[in-house]
Tab-separated table of C-alpha atoms in Angstrom:
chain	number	residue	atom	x	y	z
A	1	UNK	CA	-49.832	-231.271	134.048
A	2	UNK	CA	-48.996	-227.708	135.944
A	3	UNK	CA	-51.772	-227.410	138.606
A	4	UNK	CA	-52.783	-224.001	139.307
A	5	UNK	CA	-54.177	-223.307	143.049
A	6	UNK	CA	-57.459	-221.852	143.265
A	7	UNK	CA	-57.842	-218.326	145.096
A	8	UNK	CA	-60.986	-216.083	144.827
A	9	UNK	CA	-60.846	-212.376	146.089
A	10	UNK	CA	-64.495	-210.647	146.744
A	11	UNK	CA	-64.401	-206.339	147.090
A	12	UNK	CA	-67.721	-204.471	147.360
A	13	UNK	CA	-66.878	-200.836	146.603
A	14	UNK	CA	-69.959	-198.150	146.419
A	15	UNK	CA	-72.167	-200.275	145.254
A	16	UNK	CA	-70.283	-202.360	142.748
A	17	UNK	CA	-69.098	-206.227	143.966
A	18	UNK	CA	-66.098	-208.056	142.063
A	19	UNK	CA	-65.410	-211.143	142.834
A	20	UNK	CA	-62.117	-211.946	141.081
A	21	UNK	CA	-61.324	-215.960	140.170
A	22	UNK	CA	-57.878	-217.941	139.231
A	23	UNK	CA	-56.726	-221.318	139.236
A	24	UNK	CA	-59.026	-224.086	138.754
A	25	UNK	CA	-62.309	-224.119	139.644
A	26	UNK	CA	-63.041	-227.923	139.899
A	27	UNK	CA	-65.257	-229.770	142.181
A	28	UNK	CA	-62.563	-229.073	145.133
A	29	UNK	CA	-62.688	-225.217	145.070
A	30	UNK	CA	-66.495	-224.583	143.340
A	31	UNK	CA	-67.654	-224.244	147.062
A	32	UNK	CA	-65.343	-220.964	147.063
A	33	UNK	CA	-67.319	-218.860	144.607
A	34	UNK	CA	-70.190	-219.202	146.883
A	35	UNK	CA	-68.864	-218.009	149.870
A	36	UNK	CA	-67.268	-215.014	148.379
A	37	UNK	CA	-70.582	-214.342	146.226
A	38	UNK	CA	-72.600	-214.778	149.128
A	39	UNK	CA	-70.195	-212.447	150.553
A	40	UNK	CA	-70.923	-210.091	148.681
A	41	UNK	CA	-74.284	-210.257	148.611
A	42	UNK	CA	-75.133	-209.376	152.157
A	43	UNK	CA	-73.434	-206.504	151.879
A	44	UNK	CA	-76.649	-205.220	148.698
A	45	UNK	CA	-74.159	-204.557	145.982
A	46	UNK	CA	-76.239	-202.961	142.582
A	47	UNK	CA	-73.780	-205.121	140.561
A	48	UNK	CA	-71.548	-208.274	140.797
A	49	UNK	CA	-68.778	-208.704	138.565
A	50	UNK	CA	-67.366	-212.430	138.535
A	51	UNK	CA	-63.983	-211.792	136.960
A	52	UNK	CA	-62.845	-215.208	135.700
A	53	UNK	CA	-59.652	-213.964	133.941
A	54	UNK	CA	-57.437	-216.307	135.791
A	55	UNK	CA	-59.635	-219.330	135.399
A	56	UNK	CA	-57.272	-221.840	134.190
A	57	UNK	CA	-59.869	-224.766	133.980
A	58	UNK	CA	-63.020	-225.393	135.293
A	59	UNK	CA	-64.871	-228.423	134.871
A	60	UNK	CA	-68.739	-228.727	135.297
A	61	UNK	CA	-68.382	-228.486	139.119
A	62	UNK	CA	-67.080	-224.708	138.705
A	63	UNK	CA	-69.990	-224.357	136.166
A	64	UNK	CA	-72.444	-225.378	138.680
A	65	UNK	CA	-70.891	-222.817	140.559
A	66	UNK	CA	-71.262	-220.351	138.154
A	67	UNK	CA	-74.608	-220.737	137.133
A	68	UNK	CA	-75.498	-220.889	141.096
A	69	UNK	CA	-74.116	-217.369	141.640
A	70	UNK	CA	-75.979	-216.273	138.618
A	71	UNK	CA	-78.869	-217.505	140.725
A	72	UNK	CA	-78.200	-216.021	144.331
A	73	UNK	CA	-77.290	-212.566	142.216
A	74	UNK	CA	-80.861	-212.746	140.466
A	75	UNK	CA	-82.995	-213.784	143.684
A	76	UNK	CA	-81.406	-210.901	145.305
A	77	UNK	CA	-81.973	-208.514	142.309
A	78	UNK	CA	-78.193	-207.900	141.574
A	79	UNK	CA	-77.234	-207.251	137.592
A	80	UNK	CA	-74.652	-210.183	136.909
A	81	UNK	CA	-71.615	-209.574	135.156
A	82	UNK	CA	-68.936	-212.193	133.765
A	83	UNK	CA	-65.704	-210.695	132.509
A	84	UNK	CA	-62.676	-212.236	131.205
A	85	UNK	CA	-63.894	-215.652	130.251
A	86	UNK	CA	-60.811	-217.463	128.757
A	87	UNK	CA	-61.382	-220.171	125.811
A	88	UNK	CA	-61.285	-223.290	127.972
A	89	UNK	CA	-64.415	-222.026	130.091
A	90	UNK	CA	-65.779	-220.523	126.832
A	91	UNK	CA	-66.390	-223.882	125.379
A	92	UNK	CA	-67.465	-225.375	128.199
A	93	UNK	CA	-70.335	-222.541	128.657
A	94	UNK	CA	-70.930	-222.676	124.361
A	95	UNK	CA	-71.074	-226.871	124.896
A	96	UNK	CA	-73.831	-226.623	127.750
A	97	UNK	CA	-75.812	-223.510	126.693
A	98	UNK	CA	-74.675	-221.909	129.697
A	99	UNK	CA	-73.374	-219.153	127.982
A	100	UNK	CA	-77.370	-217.687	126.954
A	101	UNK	CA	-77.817	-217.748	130.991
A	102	UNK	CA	-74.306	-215.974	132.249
A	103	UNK	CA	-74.094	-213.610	129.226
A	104	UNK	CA	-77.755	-212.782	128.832
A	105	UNK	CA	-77.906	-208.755	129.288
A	106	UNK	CA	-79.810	-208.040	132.386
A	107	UNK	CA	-82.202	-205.379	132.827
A	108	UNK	CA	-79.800	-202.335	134.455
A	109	UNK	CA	-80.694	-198.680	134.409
A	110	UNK	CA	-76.638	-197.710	134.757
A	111	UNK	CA	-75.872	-198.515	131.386
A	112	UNK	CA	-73.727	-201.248	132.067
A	113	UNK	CA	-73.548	-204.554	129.201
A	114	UNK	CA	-72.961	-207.890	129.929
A	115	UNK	CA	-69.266	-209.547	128.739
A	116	UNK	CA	-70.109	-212.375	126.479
A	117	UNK	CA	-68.149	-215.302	126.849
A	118	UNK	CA	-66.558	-214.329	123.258
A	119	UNK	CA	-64.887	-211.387	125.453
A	120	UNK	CA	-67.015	-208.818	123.239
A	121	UNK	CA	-70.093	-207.072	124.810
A	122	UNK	CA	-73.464	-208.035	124.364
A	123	UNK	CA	-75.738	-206.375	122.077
A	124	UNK	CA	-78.857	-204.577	123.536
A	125	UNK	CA	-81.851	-205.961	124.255
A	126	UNK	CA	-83.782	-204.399	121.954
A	127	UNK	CA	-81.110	-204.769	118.974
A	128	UNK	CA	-82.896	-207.626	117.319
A	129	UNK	CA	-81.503	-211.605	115.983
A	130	UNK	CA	-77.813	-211.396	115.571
A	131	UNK	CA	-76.629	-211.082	111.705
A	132	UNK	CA	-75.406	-214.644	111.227
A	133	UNK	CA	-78.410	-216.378	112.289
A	134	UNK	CA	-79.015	-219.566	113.316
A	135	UNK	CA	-79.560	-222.302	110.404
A	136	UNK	CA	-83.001	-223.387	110.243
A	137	UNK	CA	-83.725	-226.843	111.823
A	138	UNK	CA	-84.786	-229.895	109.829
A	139	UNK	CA	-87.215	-232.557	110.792
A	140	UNK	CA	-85.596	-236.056	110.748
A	141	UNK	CA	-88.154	-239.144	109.935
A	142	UNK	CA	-89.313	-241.427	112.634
């Protein structure tokens, strides 16, 4: 197994914060993505962009992580984006229902979308139930 070491590099640049992930992102290097996204946040960015292109692996440690930036960004009022999600971590989010919380389009007046896990954008808010929808669910007897 080829273990990939975990760096994180945070830039705030007029306005905008990226936060840029690679290695894994396991319960040894989760404690990383806060620091740099808390970072970030002091310095009142309009948007944070966790770029996760070079996430190798992340267990749910590094989703903890995630979904605790997605948090901090929120309670300070910051529009969360997550770009670059690779199929390992795309799983993992599909598995837990993370994905609906880190790809859910936030309200932005800059015109900005959200990066679904899938790597395409998400649709609009106001662009109604996806095509393929969701089967209906059945009631199983007691």
């Amino acid at each position: 197994m080829t273990v990939y070491p975990f760096t994180s590099h945070a830039v705030v640049h007029s306005g905008v914060a990226r936060v840029m992930l690679a290695g894994e992102l396991d319960l040894d290097t989760a404690s990383y993505v806060h620091e740099a996204v808390t970072a970030c946040l002091v310095k009142q960015p309009r948007s944070l962009c966790l770029d996760v292109t070079g996430v190798s692996f992340c267990d749910c440690a590094g989703l903890s992580a995630l979904l605790r930036a997605h948090a901090s960004a929120r309670q300070a009022g910051v529009a969360l984006v997550v770009e670059g999600v690779g199929s390992q971590l795309a799983r993992l989010l599909s598995l837990t229902g993370a994905v609906d919380v880190l790809t859910q389009p936030n309200s932005r007046t800059d015109g900005e979308t959200t990066v679904r896990a899938s790597g395409t954008a998400a649709p609009p808010p106001d662009a109604g139930p996806p095509a393929a929808a969701q089967p209906p669910r059945q009631e199983l007897p007691v």
